[in-house]
């Protein structure tokens, strides 16, 4: 029976949370999209439903989140976690407030804490203000985000704009006193009629204390960091065994490949490093802006090279080339061209026997997972922070997948991933 049910508002965020839970001792399975009513409940301690609701119309985000909640409740989950971005990505219209309101109402719990802090990644909350590294959220670059510009770092104000309910604060002075003080402060806020409490946290000890304070809460909302302390509550209650390797995955054999569609700096460095060690094909969508041509070039190149060593196929390019393709085709069409090509290449590689695959890029991962018909990922060991190996199952063959948000991972990420035991 699953213990913790999670609803994540985007795909790589879901994986990040799942990886955190495995690290803290839970067996975790990620389901892609709202599961069908007849989807079998996976054998896991935590189930994470990955939605694409962060920037969806508010009504759609609410509808999908409630459908995910209903499924997770039927699966027996005792506590629900609503996962959003550690930079609180949202607009005055939502979707964090409206989705949280709907979940609070459906659960009848009247209250939920809200804590996006993730100190290991530089996100901390102090006096209700969210910092990214040393900068206020509103001066961190996030104020220029194309979809969810964050121009106010005061989360009590930000969340208040998204809900009819009132929002309180558990300040750092209380958090520093530990779990009992935090729990008492949350109870007082609830009794005062507040539906939410932004909770300060600047390091992992704070997150562990907040997790302990939230034992028994029907709903918790936050970034993946606040999940750190939750498994211990279930162990304390005798519901979760101490597992030697909660990230154990079935072994697979087959060819190995990297598909990169991210143009983020970290990925460009990783491709540069891989070039010296692995057979690498760099596609040029600007010179050849045609899905079929890109796919046949990649498949012809791959044919003789699939074997003992991993291969790398990258569409990634620096800012000038990306801008040139976008100027030629338009932003959306340029993205779709490359995503469609990478998805078709992934399909071709799986047909050719690839069973271990790394995908670089959030949107690219979404396109590939959809094309491969993957609906379920069992979460394995972490390769680099936020990126685990997974075991993917769906309409196609079972395989190992590592889905990397563009900016994640060290320079030698690809080699390191394939060198891991069982990978
Ligand atoms: P990240 O996680 O780094 O944001 P994504 O995969 O989410 O990576 O986004 C990268 C986007 O850039 C995708 O839509 C991809 O199709 C597109 N893209 C990849 N290579 C190129 C290129 N050479 N020119 C233009 N766009 C590209």
Short mmCIF file of C-alpha atoms and ligand atoms in Angstrom, two decimals:
data_model
loop_
_atom_site.label_atom_id
_atom_site.label_comp_id
_atom_site.label_asym_id
_atom_site.label_seq_id
_atom_site.Cartn_x
_atom_site.Cartn_y
_atom_site.Cartn_z
CA UNK A 1 0.00 0.00 0.00
CA UNK A 2 1.39 3.40 -0.94
CA UNK A 3 1.90 5.86 1.92
CA UNK A 4 2.64 9.20 0.28
CA UNK A 5 0.77 10.41 -2.80
CA UNK A 6 2.31 13.29 -4.73
CA UNK A 7 0.92 15.58 -7.39
CA UNK A 8 3.66 17.42 -9.28
CA UNK A 9 2.93 20.37 -11.58
CA UNK A 10 5.63 19.45 -14.08
CA UNK A 11 7.58 16.50 -15.33
CA UNK A 12 11.18 17.10 -14.25
CA UNK A 13 9.90 18.49 -10.93
CA UNK A 14 8.17 15.18 -10.34
CA UNK A 15 11.39 13.28 -10.98
CA UNK A 16 13.31 15.62 -8.69
CA UNK A 17 10.80 14.94 -5.87
CA UNK A 18 10.82 11.19 -6.54
CA UNK A 19 14.60 11.14 -6.38
CA UNK A 20 14.53 13.03 -3.07
CA UNK A 21 12.11 10.45 -1.59
CA UNK A 22 14.25 7.52 -2.74
CA UNK A 23 17.28 9.22 -1.17
CA UNK A 24 15.31 9.50 2.08
CA UNK A 25 14.40 5.81 2.03
CA UNK A 26 11.14 5.35 0.13
CA UNK A 27 10.55 3.22 -2.94
CA UNK A 28 9.07 5.63 -5.48
CA UNK A 29 7.21 5.28 -8.76
CA UNK A 30 6.35 8.18 -11.03
CA UNK A 31 3.24 7.98 -13.20
CA UNK A 32 2.99 10.22 -16.24
CA UNK A 33 -0.29 12.10 -16.46
CA UNK A 34 -3.45 11.27 -14.51
CA UNK A 35 -3.55 7.47 -14.32
CA UNK A 36 -6.54 5.69 -15.87
CA UNK A 37 -9.00 4.27 -13.36
CA UNK A 38 -7.80 0.75 -14.17
CA UNK A 39 -4.07 1.51 -13.79
CA UNK A 40 -2.63 -0.99 -11.33
CA UNK A 41 -1.32 0.56 -8.11
CA UNK A 42 2.47 0.20 -8.26
CA UNK A 43 4.31 -1.54 -5.45
CA UNK A 44 5.90 1.57 -3.93
CA UNK A 45 5.92 3.66 -0.76
CA UNK A 46 5.46 6.92 -2.68
CA UNK A 47 3.58 7.48 -5.92
CA UNK A 48 4.24 10.69 -7.83
CA UNK A 49 1.77 11.75 -10.51
CA UNK A 50 3.53 14.05 -12.99
CA UNK A 51 1.21 16.64 -14.54
CA UNK A 52 1.90 19.51 -16.92
CA UNK A 53 -0.23 21.93 -14.94
CA UNK A 54 2.22 24.66 -13.99
CA UNK A 55 1.19 27.01 -16.79
CA UNK A 56 -2.02 25.30 -17.93
CA UNK A 57 -5.33 27.22 -17.76
CA UNK A 58 -6.41 27.34 -14.08
CA UNK A 59 -9.51 25.16 -14.58
CA UNK A 60 -7.46 22.46 -16.32
CA UNK A 61 -4.81 22.51 -13.59
CA UNK A 62 -7.50 22.13 -10.91
CA UNK A 63 -9.33 19.39 -12.81
CA UNK A 64 -6.20 17.30 -13.40
CA UNK A 65 -4.96 17.78 -9.85
CA UNK A 66 -8.30 16.67 -8.37
CA UNK A 67 -8.38 13.65 -10.69
CA UNK A 68 -4.85 12.75 -9.58
CA UNK A 69 -5.90 13.19 -5.93
CA UNK A 70 -8.89 10.89 -6.36
CA UNK A 71 -6.69 8.19 -7.91
CA UNK A 72 -4.05 8.52 -5.18
CA UNK A 73 -6.73 8.28 -2.48
CA UNK A 74 -8.08 5.12 -4.09
CA UNK A 75 -4.51 3.79 -4.08
CA UNK A 76 -4.56 4.15 -0.30
CA UNK A 77 -2.17 7.10 0.11
CA UNK A 78 -2.33 8.52 3.63
CA UNK A 79 -0.75 11.89 2.97
CA UNK A 80 -0.83 14.10 -0.13
CA UNK A 81 2.03 16.29 -1.32
CA UNK A 82 1.44 19.05 -3.88
CA UNK A 83 4.81 19.72 -5.49
CA UNK A 84 5.58 22.99 -7.29
CA UNK A 85 8.77 24.72 -8.30
CA UNK A 86 11.32 25.86 -5.74
CA UNK A 87 11.07 29.31 -7.33
CA UNK A 88 7.26 29.27 -6.71
CA UNK A 89 6.60 29.64 -10.46
CA UNK A 90 3.08 31.04 -10.78
CA UNK A 91 1.10 34.15 -11.74
CA UNK A 92 -1.57 36.12 -9.83
CA UNK A 93 -4.11 33.86 -11.61
CA UNK A 94 -2.44 30.70 -10.30
CA UNK A 95 -1.82 27.93 -10.43
CA UNK A 96 -0.40 27.25 -6.98
CA UNK A 97 -3.17 28.98 -4.97
CA UNK A 98 -6.19 27.66 -6.91
CA UNK A 99 -4.85 24.09 -7.04
CA UNK A 100 -3.98 24.14 -3.32
CA UNK A 101 -7.46 25.56 -2.53
CA UNK A 102 -9.10 22.74 -4.47
CA UNK A 103 -6.97 20.10 -2.73
CA UNK A 104 -7.63 21.57 0.76
CA UNK A 105 -11.35 21.53 0.04
CA UNK A 106 -11.38 18.01 -1.40
CA UNK A 107 -9.39 16.71 1.57
CA UNK A 108 -11.45 18.72 4.05
CA UNK A 109 -8.27 19.54 5.96
CA UNK A 110 -8.65 23.33 6.17
CA UNK A 111 -4.91 23.99 6.25
CA UNK A 112 -1.64 23.30 4.48
CA UNK A 113 1.91 24.49 4.90
CA UNK A 114 3.69 26.00 1.90
CA UNK A 115 7.46 25.77 1.69
CA UNK A 116 9.37 25.92 -1.60
CA UNK A 117 12.81 26.03 0.11
CA UNK A 118 15.53 23.82 -1.35
CA UNK A 119 18.74 24.99 0.32
CA UNK A 120 20.93 22.43 -1.49
CA UNK A 121 19.98 24.20 -4.72
CA UNK A 122 20.27 27.68 -3.23
CA UNK A 123 16.56 28.28 -2.58
CA UNK A 124 15.88 29.51 0.95
CA UNK A 125 12.94 31.23 2.63
CA UNK A 126 13.51 33.84 5.34
CA UNK A 127 10.74 35.99 6.88
CA UNK A 128 8.53 34.71 4.09
CA UNK A 129 10.88 35.98 1.40
CA UNK A 130 12.27 33.56 -1.16
CA UNK A 131 15.94 33.84 -2.04
CA UNK A 132 17.74 32.24 -5.00
CA UNK A 133 21.37 32.04 -3.96
CA UNK A 134 22.07 35.44 -2.40
CA UNK A 135 19.40 37.30 -4.38
CA UNK A 136 15.74 37.93 -3.70
CA UNK A 137 13.54 35.89 -6.06
CA UNK A 138 12.45 39.15 -7.72
CA UNK A 139 16.06 40.05 -8.51
CA UNK A 140 17.27 36.56 -9.43
CA UNK A 141 16.44 36.59 -13.13
CA UNK A 142 13.08 34.93 -12.39
CA UNK A 143 11.46 38.38 -12.77
CA UNK A 144 12.09 37.94 -16.52
CA UNK A 145 10.69 34.41 -16.84
CA UNK A 146 8.65 34.28 -20.07
CA UNK A 147 5.65 32.46 -18.57
CA UNK A 148 5.73 33.02 -14.81
CA UNK A 149 7.65 36.24 -14.06
CA UNK A 150 8.24 36.41 -10.30
CA UNK A 151 8.39 40.12 -9.46
CA UNK A 152 7.66 39.82 -5.72
CA UNK A 153 9.80 37.74 -3.34
CA UNK A 154 7.31 37.98 -0.44
CA UNK A 155 5.53 34.63 -0.64
CA UNK A 156 2.84 35.57 1.87
CA UNK A 157 1.82 38.33 -0.56
CA UNK A 158 2.33 36.18 -3.68
CA UNK A 159 0.17 33.34 -2.39
CA UNK A 160 -2.44 35.77 -0.98
CA UNK A 161 -2.99 37.12 -4.49
CA UNK A 162 -3.85 33.61 -5.70
CA UNK A 163 -6.45 32.66 -3.08
CA UNK A 164 -9.47 34.05 -1.24
CA UNK A 165 -8.04 32.49 1.91
CA UNK A 166 -5.60 34.16 4.30
CA UNK A 167 -1.93 33.25 4.47
CA UNK A 168 0.20 33.27 7.61
CA UNK A 169 3.91 32.84 8.30
CA UNK A 170 5.95 30.52 10.49
CA UNK A 171 9.06 32.70 10.83
CA UNK A 172 12.62 31.50 11.12
CA UNK A 173 12.77 32.25 14.88
CA UNK A 174 10.08 29.58 15.36
CA UNK A 175 11.50 27.14 12.82
CA UNK A 176 14.88 27.31 14.59
CA UNK A 177 13.21 25.98 17.78
CA UNK A 178 12.38 22.71 16.04
CA UNK A 179 9.47 20.48 15.11
CA UNK A 180 7.30 20.95 18.23
CA UNK A 181 7.40 24.75 17.96
CA UNK A 182 6.68 24.63 14.23
CA UNK A 183 3.74 22.29 14.74
CA UNK A 184 2.33 24.51 17.48
CA UNK A 185 2.69 27.61 15.29
CA UNK A 186 0.89 25.91 12.40
CA UNK A 187 -1.95 24.79 14.70
CA UNK A 188 -2.33 28.34 16.02
CA UNK A 189 -2.47 29.76 12.48
CA UNK A 190 -5.10 27.21 11.53
CA UNK A 191 -7.16 28.09 14.63
CA UNK A 192 -6.90 31.76 13.63
CA UNK A 193 -8.55 30.82 10.36
CA UNK A 194 -5.48 30.88 8.10
CA UNK A 195 -5.58 28.31 5.36
CA UNK A 196 -1.87 28.47 4.54
CA UNK A 197 1.40 29.05 6.33
CA UNK A 198 4.54 29.98 4.45
CA UNK A 199 7.27 28.30 6.49
CA UNK A 200 10.82 29.67 6.58
CA UNK A 201 13.74 27.28 5.95
CA UNK A 202 17.38 28.00 5.25
CA UNK A 203 19.04 24.60 5.61
CA UNK A 204 18.26 20.89 5.57
CA UNK A 205 17.91 20.75 9.37
CA UNK A 206 14.99 23.18 9.00
CA UNK A 207 13.43 21.00 6.31
CA UNK A 208 13.74 17.91 8.50
CA UNK A 209 12.07 19.74 11.40
CA UNK A 210 9.26 20.99 9.14
CA UNK A 211 8.78 17.45 7.82
CA UNK A 212 8.50 16.11 11.37
CA UNK A 213 6.06 18.90 12.28
CA UNK A 214 3.85 17.93 9.32
CA UNK A 215 3.36 14.32 10.45
CA UNK A 216 -0.30 13.52 10.03
CA UNK A 217 -1.09 16.62 7.94
CA UNK A 218 -3.44 15.54 5.17
CA UNK A 219 -1.83 17.94 2.68
CA UNK A 220 1.65 19.41 2.38
CA UNK A 221 2.63 21.83 -0.39
CA UNK A 222 6.11 22.81 -1.45
CA UNK A 223 9.25 22.16 -3.40
CA UNK A 224 11.00 18.82 -3.30
CA UNK A 225 13.14 19.94 -0.34
CA UNK A 226 10.33 19.79 2.21
CA UNK A 227 9.78 16.12 1.32
CA UNK A 228 13.16 15.32 2.87
CA UNK A 229 11.73 14.82 6.36
CA UNK A 230 8.52 12.97 5.46
CA UNK A 231 9.75 9.35 5.17
CA UNK A 232 10.94 9.44 8.79
CA UNK A 233 7.34 10.09 9.96
CA UNK A 234 6.22 6.86 8.31
CA UNK A 235 9.18 4.97 9.80
CA UNK A 236 8.34 6.40 13.25
CA UNK A 237 4.76 5.18 12.79
CA UNK A 238 6.03 1.70 11.95
CA UNK A 239 4.64 1.90 8.42
CA UNK A 240 7.90 2.09 6.47
CA UNK A 241 10.70 -0.43 6.73
CA UNK A 242 14.35 0.62 6.69
CA UNK A 243 15.40 -0.46 3.21
CA UNK A 244 18.96 -1.13 2.18
CA UNK A 245 18.41 0.01 -1.40
CA UNK A 246 15.08 1.74 -2.03
CA UNK A 247 16.33 2.68 -5.52
CA UNK A 248 16.93 -0.90 -6.70
CA UNK A 249 15.88 -1.31 -10.35
CA UNK A 250 15.46 -4.41 -12.51
CA UNK A 251 18.53 -4.87 -14.68
CA UNK A 252 18.31 -4.41 -18.43
CA UNK A 253 20.68 -5.21 -21.24
CA UNK A 254 20.81 -3.48 -24.58
CA UNK A 255 22.53 -0.66 -26.41
CA UNK A 256 23.10 2.74 -24.78
CA UNK A 257 22.48 6.20 -26.19
CA UNK A 258 22.28 9.87 -25.21
CA UNK A 259 19.78 12.16 -26.93
CA UNK A 260 20.30 15.85 -26.27
CA UNK A 261 17.77 18.52 -27.24
CA UNK A 262 18.64 20.99 -24.52
CA UNK A 263 20.57 24.13 -25.42
CA UNK A 264 21.30 24.98 -21.79
CA UNK A 265 24.89 25.66 -20.80
CA UNK A 266 25.34 22.57 -18.66
CA UNK A 267 24.19 20.32 -21.51
CA UNK A 268 26.46 22.06 -24.04
CA UNK A 269 29.41 21.43 -21.70
CA UNK A 270 28.36 17.80 -21.24
CA UNK A 271 28.24 17.26 -25.01
CA UNK A 272 31.66 18.92 -25.36
CA UNK A 273 33.09 16.56 -22.73
CA UNK A 274 31.42 13.49 -24.24
CA UNK A 275 32.89 14.25 -27.69
CA UNK A 276 36.33 13.18 -26.43
CA UNK A 277 35.06 9.85 -25.08
CA UNK A 278 31.99 8.70 -27.01
CA UNK A 279 30.89 8.56 -30.67
CA UNK A 280 28.97 11.84 -31.04
CA UNK A 281 26.75 13.14 -33.84
CA UNK A 282 25.82 16.80 -33.81
CA UNK A 283 22.78 17.44 -35.94
CA UNK A 284 22.35 20.82 -37.60
CA UNK A 285 18.64 21.67 -37.68
CA UNK A 286 19.47 25.10 -39.14
CA UNK A 287 21.16 23.60 -42.22
CA UNK A 288 18.57 20.82 -42.47
CA UNK A 289 15.23 22.08 -41.05
CA UNK A 290 13.33 18.91 -41.88
CA UNK A 291 12.28 16.18 -39.46
CA UNK A 292 12.58 13.28 -41.92
CA UNK A 293 16.04 14.39 -43.09
CA UNK A 294 17.33 14.77 -39.52
CA UNK A 295 15.93 11.39 -38.51
CA UNK A 296 17.38 9.51 -41.44
CA UNK A 297 20.78 11.17 -40.99
CA UNK A 298 20.82 10.17 -37.31
CA UNK A 299 19.63 6.62 -37.89
CA UNK A 300 22.13 6.01 -40.70
CA UNK A 301 24.94 7.31 -38.50
CA UNK A 302 23.80 5.23 -35.53
CA UNK A 303 23.37 1.97 -37.41
CA UNK A 304 27.02 0.88 -37.49
CA UNK A 305 27.85 2.43 -34.15
CA UNK A 306 25.39 0.81 -31.73
CA UNK A 307 27.37 -1.68 -29.73
CA UNK A 308 29.26 -1.93 -26.50
CA UNK A 309 29.80 1.81 -26.03
CA UNK A 310 27.11 4.51 -25.67
CA UNK A 311 26.54 6.90 -28.58
CA UNK A 312 25.50 10.56 -28.38
CA UNK A 313 23.12 12.33 -30.76
CA UNK A 314 22.66 16.05 -30.12
CA UNK A 315 20.55 18.75 -31.75
CA UNK A 316 21.75 21.22 -29.12
CA UNK A 317 23.29 24.46 -30.30
CA UNK A 318 24.54 27.75 -28.88
CA UNK A 319 22.35 30.87 -28.62
CA UNK A 320 23.16 32.27 -32.10
CA UNK A 321 22.18 29.11 -33.94
CA UNK A 322 19.04 28.71 -31.85
CA UNK A 323 18.08 32.34 -32.53
CA UNK A 324 18.74 31.85 -36.26
CA UNK A 325 16.47 28.78 -36.45
CA UNK A 326 13.79 30.58 -34.44
CA UNK A 327 14.02 33.61 -36.76
CA UNK A 328 13.65 31.30 -39.76
CA UNK A 329 10.73 29.16 -38.49
CA UNK A 330 9.27 30.97 -35.48
CA UNK A 331 9.98 29.98 -31.87
CA UNK A 332 7.32 27.28 -31.49
CA UNK A 333 7.93 25.67 -34.87
CA UNK A 334 11.70 25.57 -34.23
CA UNK A 335 11.15 23.81 -30.91
CA UNK A 336 8.59 21.43 -32.39
CA UNK A 337 10.89 20.56 -35.32
CA UNK A 338 13.71 19.49 -33.04
CA UNK A 339 11.42 17.79 -30.49
CA UNK A 340 9.67 15.77 -33.23
CA UNK A 341 12.99 14.77 -34.73
CA UNK A 342 14.43 13.69 -31.37
CA UNK A 343 11.25 11.74 -30.54
CA UNK A 344 11.40 9.88 -33.86
CA UNK A 345 15.12 9.19 -33.38
CA UNK A 346 14.41 7.80 -29.90
CA UNK A 347 11.76 5.54 -31.37
CA UNK A 348 14.20 4.36 -34.07
CA UNK A 349 16.94 3.70 -31.52
CA UNK A 350 14.63 1.64 -29.30
CA UNK A 351 13.58 -0.37 -32.36
CA UNK A 352 17.31 -0.91 -33.00
CA UNK A 353 17.84 -2.33 -29.52
CA UNK A 354 18.69 0.66 -27.33
CA UNK A 355 17.48 -0.03 -23.78
CA UNK A 356 19.54 2.45 -21.79
CA UNK A 357 18.94 6.06 -22.73
CA UNK A 358 19.75 9.48 -21.33
CA UNK A 359 17.67 12.42 -22.53
CA UNK A 360 18.89 15.97 -21.97
CA UNK A 361 16.20 18.65 -21.87
CA UNK A 362 12.85 18.97 -20.09
CA UNK A 363 10.68 19.53 -23.18
CA UNK A 364 12.78 17.05 -25.12
CA UNK A 365 12.19 14.45 -22.38
CA UNK A 366 8.45 15.09 -22.50
CA UNK A 367 8.38 14.62 -26.28
CA UNK A 368 10.41 11.39 -26.13
CA UNK A 369 8.55 9.83 -23.21
CA UNK A 370 5.23 10.54 -24.96
CA UNK A 371 6.47 9.03 -28.25
CA UNK A 372 7.81 5.93 -26.52
CA UNK A 373 4.48 5.45 -24.72
CA UNK A 374 6.13 5.43 -21.28
CA UNK A 375 3.52 5.77 -18.50
CA UNK A 376 5.47 4.65 -15.45
CA UNK A 377 8.99 5.24 -14.11
CA UNK A 378 10.40 3.37 -11.15
CA UNK A 379 12.95 5.69 -9.58
CA UNK A 380 16.49 4.46 -9.04
CA UNK A 381 19.75 5.84 -7.76
CA UNK A 382 20.66 9.47 -8.27
CA UNK A 383 23.33 10.19 -10.90
CA UNK A 384 23.70 13.87 -10.03
CA UNK A 385 21.38 15.99 -7.81
CA UNK A 386 17.81 15.81 -9.14
CA UNK A 387 18.53 13.25 -11.88
CA UNK A 388 18.03 9.56 -11.11
CA UNK A 389 18.19 6.50 -13.32
CA UNK A 390 14.70 5.15 -13.82
CA UNK A 391 13.14 1.95 -15.10
CA UNK A 392 10.51 2.85 -17.68
CA UNK A 393 7.48 0.80 -18.55
CA UNK A 394 4.67 1.51 -20.96
CA UNK A 395 3.43 0.40 -24.34
CA UNK A 396 7.00 -0.25 -25.59
CA UNK A 397 9.81 -2.39 -24.20
CA UNK A 398 10.94 -1.81 -20.62
CA UNK A 399 14.17 0.17 -20.45
CA UNK A 400 16.44 2.38 -18.37
CA UNK A 401 15.84 6.11 -18.82
CA UNK A 402 17.58 9.11 -17.28
CA UNK A 403 15.68 12.33 -17.96
CA UNK A 404 17.81 15.37 -17.31
CA UNK A 405 16.55 18.91 -17.04
CA UNK A 406 18.91 20.90 -19.30
CA UNK A 407 20.87 22.73 -16.65
CA UNK A 408 21.36 19.76 -14.31
CA UNK A 409 24.40 17.55 -13.98
CA UNK A 410 28.18 17.80 -13.93
CA UNK A 411 30.30 17.97 -17.09
CA UNK A 412 30.97 14.23 -17.14
CA UNK A 413 27.31 13.39 -16.52
CA UNK A 414 26.89 11.04 -19.50
CA UNK A 415 29.96 8.92 -18.77
CA UNK A 416 29.24 8.92 -15.05
CA UNK A 417 25.66 7.73 -15.62
CA UNK A 418 26.66 4.77 -17.79
CA UNK A 419 29.49 3.84 -15.43
CA UNK A 420 27.04 3.37 -12.54
CA UNK A 421 26.38 -0.14 -11.38
CA UNK A 422 23.54 -1.77 -13.30
CA UNK A 423 23.26 1.12 -15.79
P1 LIG B 1 16.02 22.60 -21.19
O1 LIG B 1 15.69 21.58 -20.15
O2 LIG B 1 17.48 22.92 -21.27
O3 LIG B 1 15.14 23.84 -21.12
P2 LIG B 1 14.32 21.68 -23.31
O4 LIG B 1 14.37 20.38 -24.01
O5 LIG B 1 13.21 21.88 -22.30
O6 LIG B 1 15.73 21.91 -22.61
O7 LIG B 1 14.19 22.87 -24.33
C1 LIG B 1 15.09 23.04 -25.39
C2 LIG B 1 14.29 23.45 -26.62
O8 LIG B 1 15.21 23.85 -27.63
C3 LIG B 1 13.48 22.29 -27.19
O9 LIG B 1 12.22 22.76 -27.62
C4 LIG B 1 14.33 21.86 -28.39
O10 LIG B 1 13.54 21.26 -29.38
C5 LIG B 1 14.89 23.18 -28.83
N1 LIG B 1 16.14 23.03 -29.62
C6 LIG B 1 17.07 22.07 -29.49
N2 LIG B 1 18.09 22.24 -30.39
C7 LIG B 1 17.77 23.36 -31.08
C8 LIG B 1 18.42 24.07 -32.13
N3 LIG B 1 19.59 23.64 -32.63
N4 LIG B 1 17.83 25.18 -32.60
C9 LIG B 1 16.64 25.61 -32.07
N5 LIG B 1 15.99 24.99 -31.08
C10 LIG B 1 16.53 23.87 -30.58
#
